[in-house]
């Protein structure tokens, strides 16, 4: 014999009930079966809502009852042949009239007790199961309706009645033995106490009814038919990559269902677990899908199983903390705390206590926290007045996330892995609980971090083959466009070889911004600004923080002075930052240190390799030298691809103005070339290198020997080019002075003895600076270890392509 339970959207309407009927026919052709039926989808909530209206003398209860009556009458008309409908339509109307009488009584008395609640809510299952039985009978199947409420006996704890298993088992065994029909249909959820009053087994109690009956008749199998293909590794509404769990132990299923896996009602597992009856969770809408098998007899050995079975979560949680020196070493404190809560029927979901005994923290449902606060404060009133304890402290807006797995036991490093990946994504843990069974590690976190935490843990434990990284790109100019192109071109390689999937989750320029949590596809990117909204850098950052996606990277490929204003806020939310923009790293020294410290304190990364040398590994080289204990004593460098291009190409055959114009045309300068030619950019770069080398240097301490006449700096860009032409003799004199010495012009940056300067130099043929062509950069480090033969980093130091590749490398490094 098998027991099948249908609930939720499986019995939402006639179409879904016909799908259930198909399953019933197939199963009953091979086995004798008992079918447990829930109320039609949403009916129980409507019954309660109508009663609540009636209790406050609100006549809105009347249309709700009428709607429910119509819903059931319509179901009869759709499922029962016309010639046989009359008796069943009368059946529905009679019981709806009985319901209406009860509601009218609630309205008159203004009273809605738990006893009346159980009487009211019992109608949902009563009607749906009778209609299901009638449908099967009229299909010619050997079926019988069984009134399970007459057979399942409970105490009188209305809304959460406790089952008397001795009398219940005997009643059910006798009934099944006396009635040998192939199909027996029964309502779930409802029972009666010894006085014949209607009781219910708690919301989700239809699963429990099915388990009670399955255990009583020693069924071969219990099947829970719902609208999902089994228990999932996480809530699919939160984790889009959640997948069904093929097999799971009873203990794992109980842990997952307790902490929010709504597909299964927690108490329902106990009766079948005690009898070692297999439980299957199946999908009414995809009956061929395997679903989930819950059993003691799983096929996989412990070595083959994943350590964790699933990630579960429970929302609307509050923490209540009792603390004080008067608790230390005093027996009975915990007992008194839990006793007072138990007396008020306040359910404790999670408990944690430090070994100091100075405090106890418990988690309760948020709806009960203020009642719990008053109860506990009253129970410990004397201790609080004598200041041996502090008044109860409460925290709301929290949720519980639990990692569950039978095979977690004796696996070292699981907790470190769990807390590490959460910490690296900026999720603060308010409380932790782990039982000695080691099959559940539960944490309490902020409600707003729930989705992020579930996805992080799911990815870490169930999707380890691919890490999802969410990119937010600020700036869509030359470098930004090249970066996006490289990401799309390289992403399949990264997935295949480095198990990383890059999603461009947001993009912004100075006018528009656009977001997509699932990633902006390559096809979408060409027209993203058509769907975009008005942009501001603070609005862009606020949206990133609000979306709170795991493994987030903010990428600044602008030269804007306003964009770095949001760096600190993003770092505080553990958003990694990759900056091509030099403003932040060359800002006030204290601000620079604050950003570095904030990144470190919030377990995220702040990378800006492309601030110096585009894609060259300059800053990375300094970091490696410093970490290994070396000390940089001097730096000599050509750090401007623009200036190197200009002075490599200015030989007197063309005017200085023409060479600068060529550099701008080829994309080697800023829109205003003066930003490059004044040496400001080079000064920022040597400042960044000095700081990374451990020197506390400010920008205004850098000596800048400008080669541009002051008049060239006035007016517009057009005026600038005119002035360059006027001062051509000045630039030729600079060139000729170098040639006279057999040298060439190089714009260099020098750092030594804690001091930095930038300006034109004459480079001799035997110098490393001399043989530097095109837009190349060079950085020459002298250190304690590289004192005789310097360490040289040399290569292309300008251009959108190489700069974008340097940013790309920082992105990969940051995650």
Short mmCIF file of C-alpha atoms in Angstrom, two decimals, residues 307-549:
data_model
loop_
_atom_site.label_atom_id
_atom_site.label_comp_id
_atom_site.label_asym_id
_atom_site.label_seq_id
_atom_site.Cartn_x
_atom_site.Cartn_y
_atom_site.Cartn_z
CA UNK A 307 29.19 17.28 2.83
CA UNK A 308 26.15 19.57 2.66
CA UNK A 309 22.69 18.62 1.46
CA UNK A 310 21.18 22.08 1.20
CA UNK A 311 20.97 25.68 2.32
CA UNK A 312 17.81 26.73 4.11
CA UNK A 313 16.58 30.05 5.41
CA UNK A 314 13.91 31.48 7.68
CA UNK A 315 12.85 35.13 7.59
CA UNK A 316 11.26 37.52 10.12
CA UNK A 317 13.52 36.52 12.98
CA UNK A 318 14.35 38.55 16.09
CA UNK A 319 17.11 38.02 18.65
CA UNK A 320 16.50 38.35 22.37
CA UNK A 321 19.57 38.57 24.63
CA UNK A 322 19.62 38.22 28.39
CA UNK A 323 22.94 39.15 29.97
CA UNK A 324 24.53 40.15 33.23
CA UNK A 325 27.23 39.21 35.72
CA UNK A 326 24.52 37.75 37.97
CA UNK A 327 24.10 34.86 35.53
CA UNK A 328 27.63 33.50 35.89
CA UNK A 329 27.75 30.22 37.79
CA UNK A 330 24.09 30.41 38.85
CA UNK A 331 22.19 27.19 38.05
CA UNK A 332 18.62 27.39 36.79
CA UNK A 333 18.89 30.62 34.79
CA UNK A 334 18.36 28.87 31.45
CA UNK A 335 15.56 26.76 32.86
CA UNK A 336 13.78 29.85 34.18
CA UNK A 337 14.19 31.63 30.83
CA UNK A 338 12.79 28.79 28.74
CA UNK A 339 10.06 27.99 31.24
CA UNK A 340 8.60 31.49 31.15
CA UNK A 341 8.67 31.48 27.34
CA UNK A 342 7.13 28.00 27.18
CA UNK A 343 4.30 29.04 29.52
CA UNK A 344 3.42 31.81 27.05
CA UNK A 345 3.71 29.42 24.07
CA UNK A 346 6.60 31.39 22.56
CA UNK A 347 8.62 29.11 20.31
CA UNK A 348 12.42 29.36 20.61
CA UNK A 349 13.95 28.76 17.17
CA UNK A 350 17.68 29.02 17.96
CA UNK A 351 19.80 29.20 21.12
CA UNK A 352 23.38 30.30 21.62
CA UNK A 353 25.35 30.85 24.81
CA UNK A 354 29.01 31.67 25.38
CA UNK A 355 31.11 29.61 27.76
CA UNK A 356 31.44 32.65 30.04
CA UNK A 357 27.74 32.17 30.96
CA UNK A 358 27.47 35.95 30.89
CA UNK A 359 24.70 35.97 28.28
CA UNK A 360 22.12 33.82 26.53
CA UNK A 361 20.79 34.72 23.09
CA UNK A 362 17.70 33.15 21.58
CA UNK A 363 15.93 33.63 18.25
CA UNK A 364 12.15 33.90 18.07
CA UNK A 365 9.63 34.84 15.44
CA UNK A 366 9.62 38.60 14.96
CA UNK A 367 5.87 38.73 15.68
CA UNK A 368 6.48 37.37 19.18
CA UNK A 369 9.58 39.31 20.18
CA UNK A 370 7.94 42.18 22.08
CA UNK A 371 5.71 39.78 23.96
CA UNK A 372 8.80 37.68 24.73
CA UNK A 373 10.64 40.79 25.90
CA UNK A 374 7.90 41.63 28.41
CA UNK A 375 7.66 38.02 29.61
CA UNK A 376 11.41 37.66 30.24
CA UNK A 377 11.76 41.09 31.86
CA UNK A 378 8.90 40.20 34.20
CA UNK A 379 10.42 36.81 35.06
CA UNK A 380 13.78 38.38 35.94
CA UNK A 381 12.40 41.61 37.41
CA UNK A 382 14.20 41.25 40.75
CA UNK A 383 17.57 40.55 39.14
CA UNK A 384 17.14 43.51 36.79
CA UNK A 385 16.24 45.88 39.63
CA UNK A 386 19.30 44.73 41.60
CA UNK A 387 21.38 45.25 38.44
CA UNK A 388 22.56 41.65 38.42
CA UNK A 389 21.10 41.49 34.92
CA UNK A 390 20.34 44.01 32.23
CA UNK A 391 16.89 44.35 30.72
CA UNK A 392 16.41 42.12 27.69
CA UNK A 393 18.01 43.45 24.51
CA UNK A 394 16.17 42.79 21.26
CA UNK A 395 17.22 43.00 17.61
CA UNK A 396 14.79 42.75 14.72
CA UNK A 397 14.98 42.62 10.93
CA UNK A 398 16.97 39.37 10.94
CA UNK A 399 16.85 35.96 9.30
CA UNK A 400 18.36 32.53 9.88
CA UNK A 401 20.40 30.80 7.20
CA UNK A 402 21.36 27.18 7.82
CA UNK A 403 23.82 24.88 6.06
CA UNK A 404 22.56 21.32 6.47
CA UNK A 405 24.13 17.96 5.73
CA UNK A 406 24.41 14.55 7.33
CA UNK A 407 27.91 14.19 5.89
CA UNK A 408 29.16 17.42 7.48
CA UNK A 409 30.02 15.46 10.60
CA UNK A 410 33.77 15.14 11.21
CA UNK A 411 34.58 17.18 8.08
CA UNK A 412 37.14 19.72 9.16
CA UNK A 413 37.19 23.15 7.52
CA UNK A 414 33.48 23.36 6.68
CA UNK A 415 32.78 26.11 9.19
CA UNK A 416 35.86 28.03 8.04
CA UNK A 417 34.73 27.72 4.43
CA UNK A 418 31.22 28.86 5.33
CA UNK A 419 32.23 31.85 7.44
CA UNK A 420 35.08 32.77 5.10
CA UNK A 421 32.96 33.13 1.98
CA UNK A 422 30.31 35.08 3.91
CA UNK A 423 32.91 37.37 5.46
CA UNK A 424 34.55 38.02 2.10
CA UNK A 425 31.21 39.31 0.87
CA UNK A 426 30.64 41.62 3.82
CA UNK A 427 27.92 39.64 5.60
CA UNK A 428 27.95 40.24 9.34
CA UNK A 429 26.92 37.27 11.47
CA UNK A 430 24.89 38.19 14.56
CA UNK A 431 24.67 34.72 16.13
CA UNK A 432 25.84 31.16 15.45
CA UNK A 433 24.46 27.81 16.55
CA UNK A 434 25.78 24.33 15.81
CA UNK A 435 24.55 21.18 17.47
CA UNK A 436 26.81 18.31 18.50
CA UNK A 437 25.33 16.25 15.65
CA UNK A 438 27.26 18.61 13.30
CA UNK A 439 24.58 18.27 10.64
CA UNK A 440 23.43 21.89 10.90
CA UNK A 441 25.34 25.16 11.17
CA UNK A 442 22.88 28.02 11.64
CA UNK A 443 23.66 31.71 11.51
CA UNK A 444 21.59 34.82 12.16
CA UNK A 445 22.13 37.68 9.74
CA UNK A 446 20.40 40.84 8.59
CA UNK A 447 17.23 40.17 6.60
CA UNK A 448 18.53 42.29 3.71
CA UNK A 449 21.55 39.98 3.34
CA UNK A 450 19.48 36.77 3.09
CA UNK A 451 19.43 36.42 -0.68
CA UNK A 452 23.11 37.25 -0.94
CA UNK A 453 24.07 34.77 1.81
CA UNK A 454 21.98 31.95 0.36
CA UNK A 455 23.55 32.47 -3.07
CA UNK A 456 27.07 32.66 -1.66
CA UNK A 457 26.68 29.41 0.29
CA UNK A 458 24.88 27.68 -2.55
CA UNK A 459 27.62 28.67 -4.97
CA UNK A 460 30.37 27.66 -2.55
CA UNK A 461 28.93 24.23 -1.66
CA UNK A 462 26.81 23.26 -4.67
CA UNK A 463 28.11 25.21 -7.67
CA UNK A 464 31.83 25.11 -7.02
CA UNK A 465 32.43 24.54 -10.73
CA UNK A 466 31.48 28.14 -11.59
CA UNK A 467 31.87 31.30 -9.50
CA UNK A 468 29.44 34.09 -10.45
CA UNK A 469 31.06 37.54 -10.41
CA UNK A 470 28.96 40.69 -10.77
CA UNK A 471 30.65 43.65 -12.46
CA UNK A 472 29.55 47.28 -12.27
CA UNK A 473 31.37 49.35 -14.87
CA UNK A 474 31.51 53.13 -14.52
CA UNK A 475 32.75 54.72 -17.72
CA UNK A 476 32.05 53.78 -21.32
CA UNK A 477 34.82 55.67 -23.15
CA UNK A 478 37.73 54.11 -25.04
CA UNK A 479 39.00 52.01 -22.13
CA UNK A 480 35.53 51.09 -20.89
CA UNK A 481 34.40 49.95 -24.35
CA UNK A 482 37.55 47.86 -24.87
CA UNK A 483 37.12 46.32 -21.42
CA UNK A 484 33.54 45.26 -22.15
CA UNK A 485 34.64 43.76 -25.47
CA UNK A 486 37.42 41.79 -23.76
CA UNK A 487 35.02 40.50 -21.09
CA UNK A 488 32.59 39.14 -23.68
CA UNK A 489 35.40 37.61 -25.74
CA UNK A 490 37.16 36.00 -22.79
CA UNK A 491 34.27 34.86 -20.60
CA UNK A 492 33.88 31.37 -22.06
CA UNK A 493 37.61 30.78 -21.55
CA UNK A 494 37.37 31.91 -17.93
CA UNK A 495 34.41 29.62 -17.31
CA UNK A 496 36.13 26.63 -18.84
CA UNK A 497 39.63 27.10 -17.43
CA UNK A 498 39.21 29.20 -14.28
CA UNK A 499 35.63 28.41 -13.21
CA UNK A 500 34.65 32.09 -13.22
CA UNK A 501 31.61 33.60 -14.91
CA UNK A 502 31.68 37.37 -15.30
CA UNK A 503 28.32 39.13 -15.42
CA UNK A 504 28.12 42.80 -16.30
CA UNK A 505 25.38 43.57 -13.78
CA UNK A 506 25.44 47.34 -14.18
CA UNK A 507 26.90 50.02 -16.41
CA UNK A 508 26.97 53.80 -16.24
CA UNK A 509 28.30 56.83 -18.00
CA UNK A 510 27.89 60.46 -17.00
CA UNK A 511 24.29 60.54 -18.27
CA UNK A 512 22.69 57.10 -18.05
CA UNK A 513 22.89 53.90 -15.99
CA UNK A 514 21.42 50.43 -16.43
CA UNK A 515 21.27 47.30 -14.26
CA UNK A 516 20.57 43.61 -14.78
CA UNK A 517 21.17 41.10 -11.96
CA UNK A 518 21.35 38.25 -14.49
CA UNK A 519 23.92 40.10 -16.58
CA UNK A 520 23.78 42.36 -19.63
CA UNK A 521 24.23 40.11 -22.64
CA UNK A 522 26.47 41.07 -25.55
CA UNK A 523 23.39 41.67 -27.71
CA UNK A 524 21.81 43.89 -25.05
CA UNK A 525 24.96 45.94 -24.55
CA UNK A 526 24.77 47.74 -27.88
CA UNK A 527 21.42 49.30 -26.90
CA UNK A 528 21.63 49.39 -23.08
CA UNK A 529 21.25 53.17 -22.91
CA UNK A 530 17.81 52.95 -24.57
CA UNK A 531 16.47 51.20 -21.42
CA UNK A 532 18.67 53.15 -18.99
CA UNK A 533 17.67 55.68 -16.38
CA UNK A 534 19.23 59.00 -15.45
CA UNK A 535 22.62 58.51 -13.84
CA UNK A 536 24.51 59.96 -10.92
CA UNK A 537 27.55 58.39 -9.31
CA UNK A 538 25.91 58.30 -5.89
CA UNK A 539 22.75 56.82 -7.42
CA UNK A 540 24.86 54.16 -9.18
CA UNK A 541 26.65 53.26 -5.94
CA UNK A 542 23.40 53.21 -3.93
CA UNK A 543 21.87 50.80 -6.43
CA UNK A 544 24.90 48.49 -6.21
CA UNK A 545 24.61 48.47 -2.42
CA UNK A 546 20.85 47.96 -2.56
CA UNK A 547 21.11 45.01 -4.95
CA UNK A 548 23.64 43.43 -2.59
CA UNK A 549 24.86 40.77 -5.03
#
